[in-house]
CSV table of C-alpha atoms and ligand atoms in Angstrom, one decimal:
chain,number,residue,atom,x,y,z
A,1,MET,CA,0.0,0.0,0.0
A,2,LYS,CA,1.3,3.5,-0.9
A,3,ALA,CA,2.1,5.7,2.1
A,4,PRO,CA,-0.2,8.6,1.1
A,5,PHE,CA,-3.1,6.3,0.7
A,6,ALA,CA,-2.3,4.6,4.0
A,7,ALA,CA,-2.3,8.0,5.7
A,8,PHE,CA,-5.7,8.7,4.1
A,9,LEU,CA,-7.0,5.4,5.3
A,10,LEU,CA,-6.0,6.0,8.8
A,11,ALA,CA,-7.5,9.4,8.8
A,12,VAL,CA,-10.8,8.1,7.3
A,13,THR,CA,-11.1,5.0,9.5
A,14,GLY,CA,-10.2,6.8,12.7
A,15,LEU,CA,-8.9,3.4,14.0
A,16,PHE,CA,-5.6,4.7,15.2
A,17,THR,CA,-4.0,7.9,16.4
A,18,PRO,CA,-1.0,9.0,14.3
A,19,ALA,CA,1.2,7.6,17.0
A,20,CYS,CA,0.4,4.1,15.8
A,21,LEU,CA,3.1,4.0,13.1
A,22,GLN,CA,5.8,5.6,15.2
A,23,PRO,CA,8.6,3.4,16.4
A,24,VAL,CA,7.9,2.5,20.0
A,25,ARG,CA,10.3,2.7,22.9
A,26,ARG,CA,12.2,-0.5,23.5
A,27,GLU,CA,11.0,-0.9,27.1
A,28,LEU,CA,8.2,-3.3,27.7
A,29,PRO,CA,4.8,-1.8,28.4
A,30,PRO,CA,3.9,-1.4,32.1
A,31,THR,CA,3.4,-4.8,33.6
A,32,PRO,CA,0.1,-5.5,35.4
A,33,LEU,CA,-0.3,-4.8,39.0
A,34,GLU,CA,2.2,-2.0,38.9
A,35,PRO,CA,3.0,0.4,40.4
A,36,LYS,CA,3.4,-0.6,44.0
A,37,PRO,CA,1.9,-0.3,46.5
A,38,ALA,CA,-1.3,-2.3,46.0
A,39,PRO,CA,-3.7,-0.4,43.7
A,40,SER,CA,-6.4,1.7,45.0
A,41,ARG,CA,-9.9,2.0,43.6
A,42,THR,CA,-8.8,4.7,41.3
A,43,THR,CA,-5.7,2.8,40.0
A,44,PRO,CA,-6.5,1.0,36.8
A,45,ILE,CA,-5.1,-2.5,36.4
A,46,GLU,CA,-3.9,-3.4,32.9
A,47,ILE,CA,-3.8,-6.9,31.7
A,48,THR,CA,-1.3,-8.0,29.1
A,49,LEU,CA,-3.2,-10.4,26.9
A,50,ARG,CA,-1.3,-12.5,24.4
A,51,LEU,CA,-3.4,-13.2,21.3
A,52,SER,CA,-3.0,-16.9,20.5
A,53,GLN,CA,-4.2,-16.8,16.9
A,54,PHE,CA,-1.2,-14.7,15.9
A,55,GLU,CA,1.5,-16.5,18.0
A,56,GLY,CA,4.4,-17.3,15.7
A,57,ALA,CA,2.4,-16.1,12.6
A,58,ASP,CA,4.0,-14.5,9.5
A,59,SER,CA,1.3,-12.0,9.0
A,60,LEU,CA,-1.5,-10.2,10.8
A,61,VAL,CA,-4.4,-8.3,9.5
A,62,LEU,CA,-6.4,-5.7,11.3
A,63,ALA,CA,-9.6,-4.2,10.1
A,64,ASP,CA,-11.9,-1.4,11.1
A,65,ALA,CA,-15.7,-1.7,11.2
A,66,ALA,CA,-15.9,-0.5,7.6
A,67,GLY,CA,-13.7,-3.4,6.5
A,68,GLU,CA,-10.6,-1.4,5.7
A,69,GLU,CA,-7.5,-3.4,6.5
A,70,LEU,CA,-4.0,-2.9,7.8
A,71,ARG,CA,-1.5,-5.8,7.2
A,72,PHE,CA,1.7,-6.6,9.1
A,73,GLN,CA,4.2,-9.0,7.6
A,74,VAL,CA,7.4,-10.6,8.8
A,75,GLU,CA,10.2,-9.4,6.5
A,76,GLY,CA,13.6,-10.7,7.5
A,77,GLN,CA,14.3,-9.5,11.0
A,78,LYS,CA,11.7,-6.8,11.0
A,79,LEU,CA,8.0,-6.2,10.5
A,80,ARG,CA,6.6,-4.5,7.4
A,81,CYS,CA,3.3,-2.6,7.7
A,82,SER,CA,1.1,-2.2,4.6
A,83,THR,CA,1.7,1.5,5.0
A,84,GLY,CA,5.3,0.8,4.0
A,85,ALA,CA,6.9,1.3,7.4
A,86,LEU,CA,9.5,-1.2,8.4
A,87,ARG,CA,10.0,-1.5,12.2
A,88,ASN,CA,11.1,-3.9,14.9
A,89,GLU,CA,7.7,-3.5,16.5
A,90,PHE,CA,4.5,-1.4,16.2
A,91,LEU,CA,2.3,-0.1,18.9
A,92,LEU,CA,-1.3,0.6,17.8
A,93,ARG,CA,-3.2,3.0,20.0
A,94,PRO,CA,-6.9,2.9,19.3
A,95,SER,CA,-8.7,6.2,19.5
A,96,ALA,CA,-12.4,6.3,20.0
A,97,ARG,CA,-12.9,3.1,18.0
A,98,ALA,CA,-11.6,-0.3,18.9
A,99,LEU,CA,-9.2,-2.3,16.8
A,100,GLY,CA,-11.0,-4.8,14.5
A,101,ILE,CA,-9.7,-8.3,14.6
A,102,ASP,CA,-11.6,-11.2,13.0
A,103,GLY,CA,-14.7,-8.9,13.1
A,104,LEU,CA,-14.5,-8.3,16.8
A,105,PRO,CA,-13.7,-5.0,18.5
A,106,TYR,CA,-10.5,-5.2,20.6
A,107,ARG,CA,-10.2,-2.3,23.0
A,108,GLY,CA,-6.7,-1.4,24.3
A,109,ALA,CA,-3.3,-0.8,22.9
A,110,LEU,CA,-1.9,-3.6,20.7
A,111,ARG,CA,1.8,-4.3,20.5
A,112,ILE,CA,3.0,-6.3,17.6
A,113,PHE,CA,6.6,-7.5,17.6
A,114,LEU,CA,8.9,-10.4,16.6
A,115,ARG,CA,9.4,-13.4,18.9
A,116,PRO,CA,12.9,-14.5,19.6
A,117,GLU,CA,12.0,-18.0,18.3
A,118,GLY,CA,10.6,-16.6,15.1
A,119,GLY,CA,7.3,-15.3,13.8
A,120,MET,CA,5.3,-12.5,15.4
A,121,ARG,CA,3.6,-11.9,18.7
A,122,ALA,CA,0.6,-9.7,19.4
A,123,GLU,CA,-0.1,-8.5,22.9
A,124,LEU,CA,-3.1,-6.4,23.9
A,125,SER,CA,-2.9,-4.2,27.0
A,126,VAL,CA,-6.4,-4.1,28.2
A,127,ASP,CA,-8.2,-2.7,31.3
A,128,LEU,CA,-9.1,-5.3,33.9
A,129,GLU,CA,-12.8,-4.7,33.7
A,130,GLU,CA,-12.8,-4.7,29.9
A,131,TYR,CA,-10.9,-8.0,30.2
A,132,ILE,CA,-13.5,-9.5,32.5
A,133,THR,CA,-16.2,-8.5,30.1
A,134,GLY,CA,-14.5,-10.4,27.3
A,135,VAL,CA,-13.8,-13.4,29.5
A,136,LEU,CA,-17.5,-13.7,30.4
A,137,ALA,CA,-18.4,-13.5,26.7
A,138,GLY,CA,-15.8,-16.1,25.9
A,139,GLU,CA,-16.5,-18.5,28.7
A,140,LEU,CA,-20.3,-18.6,29.0
A,141,PRO,CA,-23.2,-19.2,26.6
A,142,LEU,CA,-24.6,-15.7,27.0
A,143,LEU,CA,-28.1,-16.1,25.8
A,144,ARG,CA,-29.0,-18.5,28.6
A,145,SER,CA,-26.9,-17.0,31.4
A,146,GLN,CA,-28.5,-15.8,34.6
A,147,ASP,CA,-27.6,-12.6,36.5
A,148,ALA,CA,-26.2,-14.4,39.6
A,149,GLU,CA,-24.2,-16.8,37.4
A,150,LEU,CA,-22.7,-14.0,35.4
A,151,GLU,CA,-21.7,-12.1,38.6
A,152,ALA,CA,-20.2,-15.2,40.2
A,153,GLN,CA,-18.2,-15.9,37.0
A,154,ALA,CA,-17.0,-12.3,36.9
A,155,VAL,CA,-15.7,-12.5,40.5
A,156,ALA,CA,-14.1,-15.9,39.8
A,157,ALA,CA,-12.5,-14.7,36.6
A,158,ARG,CA,-11.2,-11.5,38.2
A,159,SER,CA,-9.7,-13.5,41.1
A,160,TYR,CA,-8.2,-16.0,38.8
A,161,VAL,CA,-6.4,-13.5,36.5
A,162,LEU,CA,-4.9,-11.6,39.5
A,163,ALA,CA,-3.8,-14.8,41.1
A,164,ARG,CA,-2.2,-16.0,37.8
A,165,LEU,CA,-0.4,-12.7,37.3
A,166,LYS,CA,0.8,-12.6,40.9
A,167,GLU,CA,2.3,-16.1,40.4
A,168,ARG,CA,3.9,-15.2,37.1
A,169,ARG,CA,5.7,-12.2,38.6
A,170,THR,CA,8.0,-14.6,40.3
A,171,SER,CA,8.3,-17.1,37.4
A,172,SER,CA,10.2,-17.0,34.1
A,173,LEU,CA,7.0,-17.3,32.0
A,174,GLY,CA,6.4,-13.6,31.8
A,175,VAL,CA,3.5,-11.5,33.2
A,176,PHE,CA,0.8,-12.1,30.6
A,177,MET,CA,-2.4,-14.0,30.0
A,178,TRP,CA,-3.2,-16.2,27.1
A,179,ASP,CA,-6.6,-15.5,25.5
A,180,ASP,CA,-7.5,-19.1,25.2
A,181,THR,CA,-8.1,-22.1,27.4
A,182,ARG,CA,-4.5,-22.1,28.6
A,183,ASP,CA,-5.8,-19.3,30.8
A,184,GLN,CA,-9.3,-17.8,30.2
A,185,VAL,CA,-11.0,-17.6,26.9
A,186,TYR,CA,-11.3,-13.9,25.9
A,187,LYS,CA,-13.7,-12.8,23.2
A,188,PRO,CA,-14.6,-9.1,23.0
A,189,LEU,CA,-18.3,-8.4,22.8
A,190,ARG,CA,-19.4,-8.0,19.1
A,191,GLU,CA,-22.1,-5.7,18.0
A,192,ALA,CA,-25.4,-7.4,19.0
A,193,ARG,CA,-27.3,-8.9,16.0
A,194,SER,CA,-30.7,-9.5,17.7
A,195,ALA,CA,-32.8,-8.2,20.6
A,196,PRO,CA,-32.1,-11.3,22.7
A,197,GLU,CA,-28.3,-10.9,22.1
A,198,ARG,CA,-28.6,-7.2,23.0
A,199,ALA,CA,-30.4,-8.0,26.2
A,200,ALA,CA,-27.8,-10.7,27.1
A,201,GLN,CA,-25.0,-8.3,26.5
A,202,ALA,CA,-26.7,-5.8,28.8
A,203,ARG,CA,-26.9,-8.4,31.5
A,204,LEU,CA,-23.3,-9.2,31.1
A,205,LEU,CA,-22.2,-5.6,31.3
A,206,ALA,CA,-24.4,-5.1,34.4
A,207,ALA,CA,-22.8,-8.1,36.0
A,208,VAL,CA,-19.3,-6.8,35.4
A,209,SER,CA,-20.3,-3.4,36.7
A,210,ALA,CA,-22.1,-4.8,39.8
A,211,THR,CA,-19.0,-6.7,40.8
A,212,SER,CA,-16.4,-4.2,39.6
A,213,GLY,CA,-13.1,-4.8,41.4
A,214,GLU,CA,-14.5,-7.6,43.6
A,215,ILE,CA,-12.4,-10.7,44.1
A,216,LEU,CA,-12.2,-13.7,46.3
A,217,THR,CA,-9.5,-13.8,49.0
A,218,HIS,CA,-8.1,-16.5,51.2
A,219,GLY,CA,-6.0,-15.4,54.2
A,220,GLY,CA,-6.1,-11.9,52.9
A,221,ALA,CA,-4.5,-12.8,49.6
A,222,VAL,CA,-6.1,-13.1,46.2
A,223,PHE,CA,-7.5,-16.6,45.8
A,224,ASP,CA,-6.7,-18.7,42.8
A,225,ALA,CA,-10.4,-19.2,41.8
A,226,ARG,CA,-10.3,-22.0,39.2
A,227,TYR,CA,-13.5,-23.0,37.4
A,228,HIS,CA,-14.5,-25.6,34.9
A,229,ALA,CA,-17.3,-26.5,32.5
A,230,SER,CA,-19.1,-29.3,34.4
A,231,CYS,CA,-18.1,-31.4,37.4
A,232,GLY,CA,-20.5,-34.3,37.0
A,233,GLY,CA,-21.6,-34.3,40.6
A,234,ASN,CA,-18.7,-33.4,42.8
A,235,THR,CA,-16.0,-30.7,42.3
A,236,SER,CA,-12.4,-31.4,43.0
A,237,SER,CA,-9.9,-29.9,45.4
A,238,SER,CA,-6.3,-29.1,44.4
A,239,ASN,CA,-3.4,-29.5,46.8
A,240,LYS,CA,-1.7,-26.7,44.9
A,241,ILE,CA,-4.3,-24.1,45.9
A,242,PRO,CA,-4.5,-23.3,49.6
A,243,GLY,CA,-8.2,-23.1,50.6
A,244,SER,CA,-9.6,-25.1,47.6
A,245,ALA,CA,-12.2,-27.7,48.5
A,246,SER,CA,-14.2,-30.5,47.0
A,247,VAL,CA,-18.0,-29.9,47.3
A,248,GLN,CA,-21.1,-31.7,46.2
A,249,CYS,CA,-22.6,-29.9,43.2
A,250,PRO,CA,-26.4,-29.8,43.5
A,251,GLY,CA,-26.6,-28.4,40.0
A,252,CYS,CA,-25.0,-31.5,38.5
A,253,SER,CA,-25.9,-34.2,40.9
A,254,GLU,CA,-29.7,-33.4,40.8
A,255,ALA,CA,-29.3,-33.0,37.1
A,256,SER,CA,-32.0,-31.3,35.2
A,257,LEU,CA,-28.9,-30.5,33.1
A,258,GLY,CA,-29.2,-33.8,31.2
A,259,PRO,CA,-26.5,-36.5,31.2
A,260,THR,CA,-23.0,-35.5,32.2
A,261,GLU,CA,-21.5,-38.8,31.3
A,262,TRP,CA,-19.2,-39.3,28.3
A,263,GLY,CA,-17.3,-42.2,26.7
A,264,PHE,CA,-15.1,-43.0,23.8
A,265,THR,CA,-12.7,-45.6,22.6
A,266,ALA,CA,-9.1,-44.7,22.2
A,267,THR,CA,-7.8,-46.4,19.1
A,268,PRO,CA,-4.5,-48.3,18.7
A,269,GLU,CA,-3.3,-45.1,16.9
A,270,ASP,CA,-4.3,-42.9,19.8
A,271,LEU,CA,-2.5,-45.3,22.2
A,272,ALA,CA,0.6,-45.3,20.0
A,273,ARG,CA,0.6,-41.5,20.1
A,274,VAL,CA,0.4,-41.7,23.9
A,275,ALA,CA,3.2,-44.2,24.2
A,276,LYS,CA,5.5,-42.2,22.0
A,277,GLY,CA,4.6,-39.0,23.8
A,278,LEU,CA,5.6,-40.6,27.1
A,279,GLY,CA,8.7,-42.3,25.7
A,280,ILE,CA,7.5,-45.8,26.6
A,281,GLY,CA,7.4,-47.3,23.1
A,282,ASP,CA,4.7,-47.3,20.4
A,283,ARG,CA,2.1,-49.4,22.2
A,284,VAL,CA,0.4,-49.0,25.6
A,285,VAL,CA,0.2,-52.4,27.4
A,286,THR,CA,-1.5,-51.4,30.6
A,287,ILE,CA,-2.8,-48.4,32.4
A,288,GLU,CA,-3.9,-47.9,36.0
A,289,PRO,CA,-4.3,-45.0,38.5
A,290,THR,CA,-1.5,-44.5,41.0
A,291,LYS,CA,-3.0,-41.5,42.8
A,292,THR,CA,-6.7,-40.6,43.1
A,293,LEU,CA,-8.3,-37.6,44.7
A,294,PRO,CA,-10.7,-38.0,47.7
A,295,GLU,CA,-13.7,-37.6,45.4
A,296,GLY,CA,-12.4,-40.4,43.1
A,297,ARG,CA,-10.9,-38.5,40.3
A,298,TRP,CA,-7.6,-39.8,38.9
A,299,ALA,CA,-4.7,-37.5,39.6
A,300,GLU,CA,-1.9,-39.7,38.2
A,301,ALA,CA,-1.7,-42.8,36.1
A,302,HIS,CA,1.0,-45.4,35.6
A,303,LEU,CA,1.3,-46.7,32.0
A,304,ILE,CA,3.4,-49.7,30.8
A,305,GLY,CA,4.4,-49.6,27.2
A,306,ASN,CA,6.2,-52.2,25.0
A,307,THR,CA,9.6,-50.6,25.8
A,308,GLY,CA,9.2,-48.9,29.1
A,309,SER,CA,6.8,-47.4,31.7
A,310,CYS,CA,6.1,-44.2,33.4
A,311,THR,CA,3.8,-42.3,35.8
A,312,THR,CA,2.1,-39.2,34.4
A,313,SER,CA,-0.3,-36.6,35.4
A,314,MET,CA,-3.9,-36.9,34.1
A,315,ASN,CA,-3.6,-33.5,32.5
A,316,LYS,CA,-0.8,-34.7,30.4
A,317,LEU,CA,-2.5,-38.0,29.6
A,318,ARG,CA,-5.7,-36.2,28.6
A,319,ALA,CA,-3.8,-33.8,26.3
A,320,LEU,CA,-2.0,-36.7,24.6
A,321,VAL,CA,-5.2,-38.7,24.0
A,322,GLY,CA,-7.1,-35.6,23.1
A,323,GLY,CA,-9.0,-33.3,25.5
A,324,LYS,CA,-12.0,-32.9,23.2
A,325,ARG,CA,-12.9,-36.6,23.8
A,326,PHE,CA,-11.1,-37.3,27.1
A,327,LEU,CA,-13.3,-34.7,28.8
A,328,SER,CA,-12.3,-35.0,32.5
A,329,ASN,CA,-10.2,-37.1,35.0
A,330,ASP,CA,-13.5,-38.3,36.7
A,331,ILE,CA,-13.2,-41.8,35.2
A,332,GLU,CA,-16.0,-44.3,35.9
A,333,ARG,CA,-15.1,-47.3,33.7
A,334,LEU,CA,-12.2,-48.6,31.7
A,335,TRP,CA,-12.3,-51.6,29.4
A,336,PRO,CA,-10.0,-53.5,29.6
A,337,HIS,CA,-10.0,-52.8,33.3
A,338,PRO,CA,-7.2,-50.9,35.0
A,339,GLY,CA,-4.0,-53.0,35.0
A,340,GLU,CA,-5.3,-55.5,32.5
A,341,ALA,CA,-3.6,-56.0,29.1
A,342,ILE,CA,-4.8,-53.8,26.3
A,343,SER,CA,-4.9,-55.8,23.1
A,344,SER,CA,-6.3,-53.2,20.8
A,345,GLY,CA,-8.4,-50.2,21.8
A,346,LEU,CA,-9.2,-48.8,25.2
A,347,ARG,CA,-12.8,-47.8,26.2
A,348,ILE,CA,-12.9,-44.9,28.6
A,349,GLU,CA,-16.1,-43.6,30.3
A,350,GLY,CA,-16.4,-40.8,32.7
A,351,ARG,CA,-18.4,-37.8,34.0
A,352,GLY,CA,-18.1,-34.0,33.7
A,353,ARG,CA,-16.0,-31.7,31.6
A,354,GLY,CA,-12.8,-30.0,32.7
A,355,HIS,CA,-10.4,-30.4,35.6
A,356,GLY,CA,-13.3,-30.2,38.2
A,357,VAL,CA,-11.6,-27.7,40.5
A,358,GLY,CA,-13.6,-24.7,41.9
A,359,LEU,CA,-16.7,-23.3,40.4
A,360,CYS,CA,-18.7,-25.7,38.1
A,361,GLN,CA,-20.2,-23.5,35.3
A,362,ASP,CA,-23.1,-25.9,34.5
A,363,GLY,CA,-23.8,-26.2,38.2
A,364,ALA,CA,-23.6,-22.4,38.8
A,365,HIS,CA,-26.1,-21.9,35.9
A,366,GLU,CA,-28.5,-24.5,37.4
A,367,LEU,CA,-28.3,-22.9,40.9
A,368,ALA,CA,-28.8,-19.4,39.5
A,369,THR,CA,-31.9,-20.7,37.7
A,370,ARG,CA,-33.1,-22.0,41.0
A,371,GLY,CA,-32.7,-18.5,42.6
A,372,TRP,CA,-29.3,-18.8,44.3
A,373,THR,CA,-27.6,-15.4,44.6
A,374,ARG,CA,-24.1,-14.6,43.5
A,375,ASP,CA,-22.8,-14.8,47.1
A,376,GLN,CA,-24.4,-18.1,47.7
A,377,ILE,CA,-22.9,-19.6,44.6
A,378,LEU,CA,-19.4,-18.3,45.4
A,379,LYS,CA,-19.6,-19.5,49.0
A,380,HIS,CA,-20.7,-22.9,47.8
A,381,TYR,CA,-17.9,-23.6,45.4
A,382,TYR,CA,-15.2,-21.6,47.2
A,383,PRO,CA,-16.2,-22.2,50.9
A,384,SER,CA,-13.0,-20.9,52.5
A,385,THR,CA,-12.9,-17.6,50.7
A,386,GLN,CA,-14.1,-14.0,51.4
A,387,LEU,CA,-15.4,-11.4,49.0
A,388,GLN,CA,-13.2,-8.3,49.0
A,389,HIS,CA,-12.5,-5.4,46.8
A,390,CYS,CA,-9.1,-5.8,45.1
A,391,SER,CA,-7.9,-2.5,46.5
A,392,SER,CA,-7.9,-4.0,50.0
A,393,ALA,CA,-6.5,-7.4,49.2
A,394,ARG,CA,-2.8,-8.5,49.0
A,395,LEU,CA,-2.2,-8.7,45.2
A,396,LEU,CA,1.5,-8.8,45.2
B,401,ZN,ZN1,-21.3,-29.4,38.8
């Protein structure tokens, strides 16, 4: 694209301020939870959100609501913008209008730069409450969501992100959040296309506003409020999370939700992939649990392959088999049975979806439908926590 036309495009679309094509300073943007001391009500908290769809990509396209586009391309050791500019990195500062990515409005400053390992990386610096709005839109089926369910999810999501970032400040991972299931799914609210969608979005925004800044704490510190899709009857505790508890889930166990069971047969090809992934050969001979949680979920399994054996976490095993079929570690039946020789495939049947720790989204929906309040839902799934404003909790 010729530079004069690009300048015209930017002026017409109003997507960006002129600063967007200026080289940015080499320093990283401010990390979340800064500056010290702990933020007050008036201190905004910015979340650095890594956009997974562009991780390692060679090109990235942004568009405004009118469909005009701006393209970034890896060119040698630099990035080329379709305006003609060649930089190490670009910082796009949206003005009154949000950035358009895949038809969704992203609000916040977007930094695009090259990864040390190749390809590009895009990180959005987004306000905490805007982030929570996008997480609710990404994590819940909005049209059916109840007010109390939305509010409980907002508090859980806010607690979770602040706990994750606190943890990452002392790790080598970097202080950022993925926008997918590695952390929390983030999907900015699109323009509503129907009256029910408009009403659902209004409820979502009201829930975020009603809980603004509210988080769960345990012992005065922000609580790592995990949540999952469906527990199948009982939630799980985690020995890595002080204060986490296993509770019975009335929403799932008295199911008007429909069946929570699932089952599938892992093929010899699936099992070969597992064996290779674990370094125990190309065939799984036996599998059995070596550690189970009090509510019966498998925590670790021991697998014998044709050339070796190993003990692995269920998270790793589920990922190797395929998390879209192997929906949880709440296993009810195996055939052949645990410890018996597997001659061909392995039938696995279980309950629930997800890791089972903390709030059960299906259960919270059911309880909200029955009239439970936000506080009742949170107290049920996170019984050892208190509700606090983030300005008065230990965040660092
Ligand atoms: Zn449940």
